[in-house]
XYZ file of C-alpha atoms in Angstrom:
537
model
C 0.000 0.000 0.000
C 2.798 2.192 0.944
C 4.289 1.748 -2.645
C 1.350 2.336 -4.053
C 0.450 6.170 -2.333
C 4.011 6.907 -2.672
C 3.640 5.979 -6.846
C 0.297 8.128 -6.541
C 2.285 11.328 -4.935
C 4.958 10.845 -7.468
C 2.897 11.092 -10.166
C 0.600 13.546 -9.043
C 3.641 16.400 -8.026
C 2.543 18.824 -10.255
C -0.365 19.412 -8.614
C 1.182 18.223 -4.846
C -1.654 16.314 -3.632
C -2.711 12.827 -3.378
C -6.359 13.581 -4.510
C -5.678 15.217 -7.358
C -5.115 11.927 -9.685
C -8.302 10.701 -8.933
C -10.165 13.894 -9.024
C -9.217 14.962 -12.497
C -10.737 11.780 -13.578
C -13.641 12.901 -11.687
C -13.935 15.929 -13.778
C -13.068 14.191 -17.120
C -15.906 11.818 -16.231
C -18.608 13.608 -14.381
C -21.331 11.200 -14.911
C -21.524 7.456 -15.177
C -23.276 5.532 -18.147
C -26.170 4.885 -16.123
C -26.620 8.765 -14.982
C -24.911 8.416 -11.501
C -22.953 11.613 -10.883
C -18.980 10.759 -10.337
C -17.723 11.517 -6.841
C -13.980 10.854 -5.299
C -13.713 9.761 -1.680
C -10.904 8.971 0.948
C -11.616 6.771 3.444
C -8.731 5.806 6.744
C -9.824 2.393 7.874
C -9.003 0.188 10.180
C -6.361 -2.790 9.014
C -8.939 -5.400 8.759
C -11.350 -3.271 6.599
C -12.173 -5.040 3.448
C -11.836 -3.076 0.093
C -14.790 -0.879 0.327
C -15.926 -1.449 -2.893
C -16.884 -4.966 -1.988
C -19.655 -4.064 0.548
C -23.150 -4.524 -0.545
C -24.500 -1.707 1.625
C -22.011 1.023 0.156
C -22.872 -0.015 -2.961
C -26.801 0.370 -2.672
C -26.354 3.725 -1.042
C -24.570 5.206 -3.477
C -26.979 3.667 -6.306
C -29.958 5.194 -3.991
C -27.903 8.772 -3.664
C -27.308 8.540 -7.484
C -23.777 8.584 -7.074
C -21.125 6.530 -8.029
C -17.772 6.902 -5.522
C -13.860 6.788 -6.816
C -12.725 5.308 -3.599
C -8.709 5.913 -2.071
C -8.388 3.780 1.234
C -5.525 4.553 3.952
C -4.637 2.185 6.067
C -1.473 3.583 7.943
C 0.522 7.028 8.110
C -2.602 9.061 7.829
C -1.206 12.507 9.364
C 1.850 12.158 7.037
C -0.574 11.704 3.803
C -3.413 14.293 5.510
C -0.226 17.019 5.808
C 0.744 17.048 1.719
C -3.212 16.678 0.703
C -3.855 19.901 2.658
C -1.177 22.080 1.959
C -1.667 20.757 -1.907
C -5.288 22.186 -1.315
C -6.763 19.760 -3.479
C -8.686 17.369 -1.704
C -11.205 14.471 -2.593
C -15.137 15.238 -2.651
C -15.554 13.502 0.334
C -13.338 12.262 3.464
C -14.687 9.707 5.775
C -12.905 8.770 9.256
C -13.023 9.807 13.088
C -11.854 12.957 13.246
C -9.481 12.587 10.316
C -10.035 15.938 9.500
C -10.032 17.976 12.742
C -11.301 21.310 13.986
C -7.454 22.786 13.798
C -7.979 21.516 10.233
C -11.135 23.123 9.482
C -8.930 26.525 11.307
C -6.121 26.123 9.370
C -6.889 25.411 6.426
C -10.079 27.859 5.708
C -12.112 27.360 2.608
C -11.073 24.041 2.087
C -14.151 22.085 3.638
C -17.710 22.962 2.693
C -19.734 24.740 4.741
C -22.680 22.050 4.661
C -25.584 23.656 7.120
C -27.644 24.610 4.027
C -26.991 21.301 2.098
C -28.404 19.777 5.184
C -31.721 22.259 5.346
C -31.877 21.342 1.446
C -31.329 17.752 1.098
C -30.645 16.184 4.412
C -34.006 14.899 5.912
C -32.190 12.059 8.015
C -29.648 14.447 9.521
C -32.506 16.952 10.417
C -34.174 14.001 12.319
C -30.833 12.767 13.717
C -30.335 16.313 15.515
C -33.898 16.678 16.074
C -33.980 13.328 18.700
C -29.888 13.834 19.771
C -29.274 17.585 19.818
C -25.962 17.142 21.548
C -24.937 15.575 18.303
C -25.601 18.983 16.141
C -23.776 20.786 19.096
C -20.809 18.334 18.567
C -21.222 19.335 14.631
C -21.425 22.828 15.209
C -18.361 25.354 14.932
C -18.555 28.113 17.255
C -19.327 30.332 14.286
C -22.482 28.683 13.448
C -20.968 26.733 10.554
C -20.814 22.740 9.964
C -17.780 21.184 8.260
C -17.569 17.594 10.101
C -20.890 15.566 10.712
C -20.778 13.131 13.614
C -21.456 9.348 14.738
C -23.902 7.775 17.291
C -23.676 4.421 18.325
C -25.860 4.143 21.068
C -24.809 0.232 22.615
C -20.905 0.631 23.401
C -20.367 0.232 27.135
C -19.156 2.524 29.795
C -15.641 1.551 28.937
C -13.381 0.508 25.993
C -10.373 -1.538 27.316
C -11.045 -4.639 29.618
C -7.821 -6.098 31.355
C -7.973 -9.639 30.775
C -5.480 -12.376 32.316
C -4.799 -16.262 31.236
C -7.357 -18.270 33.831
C -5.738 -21.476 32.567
C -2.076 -20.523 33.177
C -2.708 -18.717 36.441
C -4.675 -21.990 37.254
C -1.447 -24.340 36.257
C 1.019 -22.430 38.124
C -1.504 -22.513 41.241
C -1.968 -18.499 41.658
C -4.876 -16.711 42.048
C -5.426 -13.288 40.085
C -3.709 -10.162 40.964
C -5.196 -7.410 42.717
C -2.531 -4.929 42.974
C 0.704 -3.912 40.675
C 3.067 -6.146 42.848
C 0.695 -9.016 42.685
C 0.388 -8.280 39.014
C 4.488 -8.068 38.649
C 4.890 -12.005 41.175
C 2.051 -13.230 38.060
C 4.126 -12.041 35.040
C 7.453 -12.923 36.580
C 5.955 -16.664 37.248
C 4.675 -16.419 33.748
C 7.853 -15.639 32.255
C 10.126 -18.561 34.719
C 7.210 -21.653 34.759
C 6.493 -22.653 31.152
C 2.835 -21.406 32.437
C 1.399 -22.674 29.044
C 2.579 -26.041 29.967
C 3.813 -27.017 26.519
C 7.388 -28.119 27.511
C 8.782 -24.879 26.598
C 9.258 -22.126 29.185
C 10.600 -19.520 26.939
C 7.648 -19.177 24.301
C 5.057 -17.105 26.780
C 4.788 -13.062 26.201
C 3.737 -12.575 30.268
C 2.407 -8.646 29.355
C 1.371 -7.156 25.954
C -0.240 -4.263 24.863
C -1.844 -2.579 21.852
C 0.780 -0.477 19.559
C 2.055 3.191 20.778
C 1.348 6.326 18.670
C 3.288 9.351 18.228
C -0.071 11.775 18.996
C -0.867 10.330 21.858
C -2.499 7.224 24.140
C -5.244 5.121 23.025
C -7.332 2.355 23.927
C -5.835 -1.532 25.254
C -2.574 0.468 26.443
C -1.298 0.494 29.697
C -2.225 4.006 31.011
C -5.176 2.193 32.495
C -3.583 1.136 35.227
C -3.149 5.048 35.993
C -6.860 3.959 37.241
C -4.917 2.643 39.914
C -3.635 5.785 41.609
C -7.520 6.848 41.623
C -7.077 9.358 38.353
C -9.917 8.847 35.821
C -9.052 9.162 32.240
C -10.809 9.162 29.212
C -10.285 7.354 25.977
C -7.190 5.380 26.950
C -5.523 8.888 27.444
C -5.621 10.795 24.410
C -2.479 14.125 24.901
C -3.135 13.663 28.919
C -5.526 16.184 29.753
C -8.092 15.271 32.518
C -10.595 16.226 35.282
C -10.099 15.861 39.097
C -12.361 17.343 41.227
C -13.846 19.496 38.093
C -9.885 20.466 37.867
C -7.831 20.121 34.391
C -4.899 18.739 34.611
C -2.243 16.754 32.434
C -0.924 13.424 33.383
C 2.323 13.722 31.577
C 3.509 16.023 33.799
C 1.516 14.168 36.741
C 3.505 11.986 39.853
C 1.413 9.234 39.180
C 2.319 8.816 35.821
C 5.797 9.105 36.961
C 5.286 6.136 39.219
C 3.537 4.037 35.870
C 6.289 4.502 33.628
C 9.051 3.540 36.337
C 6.786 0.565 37.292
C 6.427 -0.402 33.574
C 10.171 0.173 33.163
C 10.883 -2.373 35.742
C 8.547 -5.105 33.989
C 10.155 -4.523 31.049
C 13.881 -4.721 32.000
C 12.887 -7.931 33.341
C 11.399 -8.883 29.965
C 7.824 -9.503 31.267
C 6.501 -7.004 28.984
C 6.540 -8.044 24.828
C 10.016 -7.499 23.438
C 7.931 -5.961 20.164
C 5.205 -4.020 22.345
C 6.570 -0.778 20.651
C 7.559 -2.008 17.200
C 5.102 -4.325 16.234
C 1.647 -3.110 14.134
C -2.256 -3.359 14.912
C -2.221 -6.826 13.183
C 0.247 -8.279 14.938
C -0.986 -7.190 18.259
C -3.943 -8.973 17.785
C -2.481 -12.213 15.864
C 0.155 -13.190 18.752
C -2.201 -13.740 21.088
C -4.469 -16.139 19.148
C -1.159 -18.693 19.849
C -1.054 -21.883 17.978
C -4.247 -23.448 18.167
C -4.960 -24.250 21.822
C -1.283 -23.274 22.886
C -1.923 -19.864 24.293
C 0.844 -17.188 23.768
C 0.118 -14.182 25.970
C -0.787 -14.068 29.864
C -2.363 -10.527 30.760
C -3.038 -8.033 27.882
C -5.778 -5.458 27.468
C -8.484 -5.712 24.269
C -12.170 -4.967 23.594
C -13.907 -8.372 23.917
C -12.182 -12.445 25.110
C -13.287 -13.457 21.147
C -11.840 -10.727 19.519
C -8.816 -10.489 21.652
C -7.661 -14.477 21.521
C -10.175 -15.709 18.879
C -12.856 -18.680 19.367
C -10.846 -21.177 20.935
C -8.573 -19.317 23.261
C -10.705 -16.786 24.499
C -12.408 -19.695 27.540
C -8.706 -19.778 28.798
C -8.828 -15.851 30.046
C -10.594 -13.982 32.266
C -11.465 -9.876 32.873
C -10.154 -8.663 35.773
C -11.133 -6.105 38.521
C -8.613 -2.353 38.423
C -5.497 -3.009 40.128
C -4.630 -1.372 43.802
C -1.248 -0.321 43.116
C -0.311 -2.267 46.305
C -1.879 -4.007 49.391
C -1.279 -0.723 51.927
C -3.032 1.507 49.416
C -6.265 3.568 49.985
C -6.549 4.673 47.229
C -10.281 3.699 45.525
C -9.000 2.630 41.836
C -11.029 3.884 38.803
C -10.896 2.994 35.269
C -10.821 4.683 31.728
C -14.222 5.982 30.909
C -14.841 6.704 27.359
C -18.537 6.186 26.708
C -18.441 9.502 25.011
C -15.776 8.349 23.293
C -17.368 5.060 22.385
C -20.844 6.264 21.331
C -20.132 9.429 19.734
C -17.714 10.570 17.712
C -16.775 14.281 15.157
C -16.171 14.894 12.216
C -16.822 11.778 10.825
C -17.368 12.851 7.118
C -16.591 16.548 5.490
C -17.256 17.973 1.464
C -15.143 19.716 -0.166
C -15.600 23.115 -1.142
C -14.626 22.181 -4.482
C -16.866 19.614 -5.077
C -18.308 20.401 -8.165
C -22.273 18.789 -7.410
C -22.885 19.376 -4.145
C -26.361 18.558 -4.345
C -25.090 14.665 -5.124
C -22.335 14.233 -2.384
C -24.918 15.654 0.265
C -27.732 13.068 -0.911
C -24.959 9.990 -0.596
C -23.935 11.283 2.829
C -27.662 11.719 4.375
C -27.597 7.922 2.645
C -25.371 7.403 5.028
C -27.405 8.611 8.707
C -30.733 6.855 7.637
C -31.123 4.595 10.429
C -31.268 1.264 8.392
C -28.431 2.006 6.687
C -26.049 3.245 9.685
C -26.668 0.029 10.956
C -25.243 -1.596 8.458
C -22.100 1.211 8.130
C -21.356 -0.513 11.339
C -22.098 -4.202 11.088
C -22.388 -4.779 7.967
C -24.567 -5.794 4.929
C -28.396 -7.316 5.593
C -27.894 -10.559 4.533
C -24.548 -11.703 5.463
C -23.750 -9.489 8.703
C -27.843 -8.615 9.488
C -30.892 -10.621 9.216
C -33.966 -8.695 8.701
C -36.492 -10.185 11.115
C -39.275 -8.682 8.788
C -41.275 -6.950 11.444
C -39.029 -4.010 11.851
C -36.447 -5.526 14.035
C -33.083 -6.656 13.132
C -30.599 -9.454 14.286
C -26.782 -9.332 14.026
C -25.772 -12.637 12.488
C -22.412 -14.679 13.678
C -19.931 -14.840 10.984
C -19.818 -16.393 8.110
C -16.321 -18.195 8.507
C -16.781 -20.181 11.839
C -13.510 -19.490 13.092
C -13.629 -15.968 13.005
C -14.725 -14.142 15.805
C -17.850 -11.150 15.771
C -15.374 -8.470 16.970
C -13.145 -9.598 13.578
C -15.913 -10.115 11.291
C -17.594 -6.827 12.251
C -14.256 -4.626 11.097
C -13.748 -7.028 8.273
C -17.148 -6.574 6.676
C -17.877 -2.558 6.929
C -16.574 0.467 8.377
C -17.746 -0.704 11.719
C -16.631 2.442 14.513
C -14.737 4.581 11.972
C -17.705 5.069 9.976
C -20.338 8.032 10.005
C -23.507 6.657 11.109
C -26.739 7.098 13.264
C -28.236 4.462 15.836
C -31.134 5.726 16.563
C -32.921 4.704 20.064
C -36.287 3.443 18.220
C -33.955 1.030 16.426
C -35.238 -2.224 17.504
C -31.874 -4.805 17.095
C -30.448 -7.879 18.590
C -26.726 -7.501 18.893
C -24.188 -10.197 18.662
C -22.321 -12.509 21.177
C -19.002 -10.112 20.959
C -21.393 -7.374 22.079
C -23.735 -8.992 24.575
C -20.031 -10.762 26.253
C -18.738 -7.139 26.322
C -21.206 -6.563 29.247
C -20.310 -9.781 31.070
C -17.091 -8.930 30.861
C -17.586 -5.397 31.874
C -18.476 -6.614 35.274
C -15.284 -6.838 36.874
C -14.464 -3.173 36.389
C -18.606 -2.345 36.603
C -18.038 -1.096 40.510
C -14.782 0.851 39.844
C -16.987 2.722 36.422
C -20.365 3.445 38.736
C -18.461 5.264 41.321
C -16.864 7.667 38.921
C -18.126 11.236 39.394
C -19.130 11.786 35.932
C -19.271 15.674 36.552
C -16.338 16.177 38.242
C -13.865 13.729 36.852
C -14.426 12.932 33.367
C -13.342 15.441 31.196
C -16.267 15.902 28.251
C -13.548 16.353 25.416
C -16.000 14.935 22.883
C -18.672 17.638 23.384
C -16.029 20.947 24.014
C -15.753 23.095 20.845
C -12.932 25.886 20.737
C -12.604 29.144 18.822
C -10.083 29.349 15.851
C -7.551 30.829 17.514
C -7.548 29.017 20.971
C -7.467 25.668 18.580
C -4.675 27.205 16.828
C -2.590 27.618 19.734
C -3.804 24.185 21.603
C -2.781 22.765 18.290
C 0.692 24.135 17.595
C 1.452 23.468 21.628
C 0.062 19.685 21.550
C 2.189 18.514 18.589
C 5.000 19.792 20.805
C 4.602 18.323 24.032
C 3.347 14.824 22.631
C 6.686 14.873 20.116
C 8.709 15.340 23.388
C 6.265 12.913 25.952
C 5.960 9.806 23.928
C 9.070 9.586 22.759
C 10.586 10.092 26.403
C 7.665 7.255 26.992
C 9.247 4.922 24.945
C 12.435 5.404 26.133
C 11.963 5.066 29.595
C 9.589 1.949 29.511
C 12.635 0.312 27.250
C 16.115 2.066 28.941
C 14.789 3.345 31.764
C 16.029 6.776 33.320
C 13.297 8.877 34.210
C 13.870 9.581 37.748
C 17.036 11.838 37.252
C 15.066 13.325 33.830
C 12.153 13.898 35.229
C 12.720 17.725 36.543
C 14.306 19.108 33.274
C 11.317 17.116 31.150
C 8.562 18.473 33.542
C 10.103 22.044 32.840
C 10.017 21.214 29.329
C 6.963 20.478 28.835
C 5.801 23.639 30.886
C 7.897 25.764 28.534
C 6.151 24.537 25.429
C 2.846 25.720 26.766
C 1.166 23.138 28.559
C 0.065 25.709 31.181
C -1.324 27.909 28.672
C -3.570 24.700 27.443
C -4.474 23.834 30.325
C -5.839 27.324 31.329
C -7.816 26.800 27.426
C -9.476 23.735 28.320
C -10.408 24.767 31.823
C -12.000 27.394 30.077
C -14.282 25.732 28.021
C -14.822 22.481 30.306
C -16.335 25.122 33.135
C -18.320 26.662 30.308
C -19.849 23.478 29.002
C -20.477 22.277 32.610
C -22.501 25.620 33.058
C -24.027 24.977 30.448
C -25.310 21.380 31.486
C -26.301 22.853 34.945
């Protein structure tokens, strides 16, 4: 794929932008044989996505929206491709993705997006309804200056929580230990792990003891180990994110925070002792998830963090593990542990979709993209096609189907079939549908963290990222500042989970990161998280 984009922005230098192949052959051929009006389109899917043009549902919406769409699909190095399509200033018709384009975009780079509030008025019935019965979700849409660039997602069923820490049942059961509750207890299990061929296949040096999901660059996301920051009672959202969070209706950062301090010199000390995956920070997505399937029912991985048992180890390892309750981070501790809450995160989401302002028949991209928030249809943006992902019951309700290929888990199938999360769509509450075993197990397996979620104080100490919109200029400056500090924090992340050496760094980084502006940020979000909670009063 790489070789491919990189063959596309060769040939495409003149005009400096990655669109700009496929839209001149939008404007050569404006209309298809059958009268369908030519659109180009950039999707960033996840790995597993199938090629887009081989999903039923996509196909009949565009057919309904009389459209056909010249699809480019990115898989990997998004901000590095998003960077020379912007500043080329030639983009596709339509982007799709959660929050590929962002608000500092839509600042930066003014004139570039269509302004699409009228579009919707004129020819966007389902969007109309969709704010009409979730108004928070045209708030979400909404620039401060009235206009709407980015339309959003709804999901409605995702849990209180994304990331479940999950542990090998079978291996703690072999070795004749019972689960951890605390970080020490947690560092005895991986060590024994790690020393006691726990897998019992003869071989003590084939078990990973601690994995978790890739690092970014931008940031921390979900099935990483900032959860266990949980443990020293702070509450953050969305795996993490650039650090910010509420305590006690305070904004703060955690990369600058004691506690997180205390996480990375705990994790450093796992890893030294090789209890952590010697490819945690090197290896993709793909090969998160494929190591800890193992070899058949030989399982590879002891504790590791993941969305659902099925879709973390597959069909016939999942039984061996177990979700655990949040760690104390030892036995002495008072400290109440909490847990990453991201149902904002889960169930909504921003600019999912935008136009271009160069698009040359509006009228036609709008039409394909209120295709896309009919209810019927959103349903299937996430699960997939009726018929092979979703039986029609034929009295208005719907049930997700298991997949297809018996071996593949509903987690898998779902981001194999559509655009699943990363898709714009609209659940709406009068949807009547039967979800799947992934998502009905996602509840069971909520339950060991369920206590630690319910006693979060929602308004105090979960920071409402999703629903704060800045001005232009404060999203500037947050912008400029942020690709600063997290160029400086994760790398020093990396380096001292892997070499170690933050305790005599720690000072001059802190003052680092205060010198790039994190106070100033800080002061920003403050700002506008004591203005939306005003507002909610």
């Amino acid at each position: 794929m790489k070789k491919v984009l990189s063959l596309l922005l060769t040939t495409c230098l003149a005009t400096a932008t990655l669109a700009a192949c496929s839209d001149k052959t939008s404007k050569e051929q404006e209309v298809t044989k059958d009268g369908r009006v030519i659109l180009t389109g950039l999707i960033t899917k996840h790995p597993l996505t199938k090629n887009v043009n081989k999903m039923e549902w996509l196909e009949e919406a565009e057919k309904r929206a009389g459209v056909e769409i010249k699809w480019e699909e990115v898989t990997a190095d998004w901000e590095q491709k998003k960077g020379a399509m912007l500043a080329g200033g030639d983009i596709p018709d339509i982007i799709v993705g959660p929050n590929a384009i962002t608000d500092a975009d839509f600042s930066k780079f003014k004139g570039l997006f269509e302004d699409l509030t009228p579009l919707i008025e004129d020819h966007g019935p389902n969007i109309q309804k969709m704010f009409e019965e979730k108004s928070e979700l045209k708030v979400i849409s909404t620039q401060l200056n009235g206009e709407i660039y980015g339309l959003p997602k709804y999901q409605r069923y995702w849990p209180d929580t994304g990331t479940r820490q999950f542990i090998n049942q079978k291996w703690l059961d072999n070795l004749g230990l019972e689960q951890p509750t605390n970080w020490d207890e947690l560092y005895t299990v991986l060590k024994a792990f790690k020393e006691e061929d726990a897998n019992g296949n003869g071989d003590p040096n084939d078990e990973i003891p601690m994995d978790f999901a890739p690092i970014g660059t931008g940031g921390f996301g979900f099935f990483q180990p900032t959860v266990l920051l949980g443990s020293t009672g702070m509450t953050i959202v969305g795996g993490g994110g650039q650090g910010y969070f509420a305590e006690d209706g305070k904004v703060s950062n955690f990369f600058v925070d004691e506690r997180y301090k205390q996480l990375v010199e705990f994790l450093n000390k796992l890893y030294k002792e090789k209890l952590i995956s010697g490819e945690a920070f090197t290896q993709d997505y793909t090969k998160y998830q494929s190591v800890a399937r193992g070899e058949g029912e030989t399982a590879t991985v002891g504790y590791t963090y993941g969305w659902e048992l099925t879709d973390r180890f597959g069909n016939e390892l999942a039984p061996q593990y177990s979700s655990i309750a949040p760690l104390k981070i030892d036995e002495s501790s008072t400290v109440k542990p909490s847990w990453t809450y991201d149902y904002n995160v889960l169930n909504y989401g921003v600019n999912m979709i935008q136009m271009s302002s160069q698009t040359k028949n509006k009228e036609a991209a709008m039409r394909f993209i209120n295709e896309l928030y009919d209810p019927k249809v959103s349903m299937q943006v996430l699960f997939g096609s009726l018929g092979p992902n979703i039986k029609d019951n034929g009295d208005e309700t719907y049930s997700i189907l298991p997949p297809e290929d018996e071996k593949m888990d509903p987690g898998t199938w779902k981001w194999t079939s559509s655009w699943a999360d990363n898709g714009p769509l609209y659940i709406s509450d009068s949807l009547k549908l039967t979800l799947g075993t992934d998502m009905q197990s996602v509840g069971e397996q909520t339950e060991a963290l369920q206590s630690a979620l319910d006693a979060i104080d929602t308004e105090n100490d979960v920071l409402p990222d999703t629903f704060l919109k800045y001005s232009e200029e404060d999203n500037n400056a947050m912008s400029l500042v942020n690709t600063e500090l997290m160029n400086l924090a994760m790398a020093n992340f990396s380096k001292w989970v892997t070499k170690g050496g933050i305790d005599s760094e720690w000072d001059s980084y802190v003052e680092k990161m205060n010198q790039m502006g994190l106070p100033g940020n800080i002061e920003i979000v403050q700002e506008y998280y004591d203005d939306y909670k005003s507002k909610m009063e």
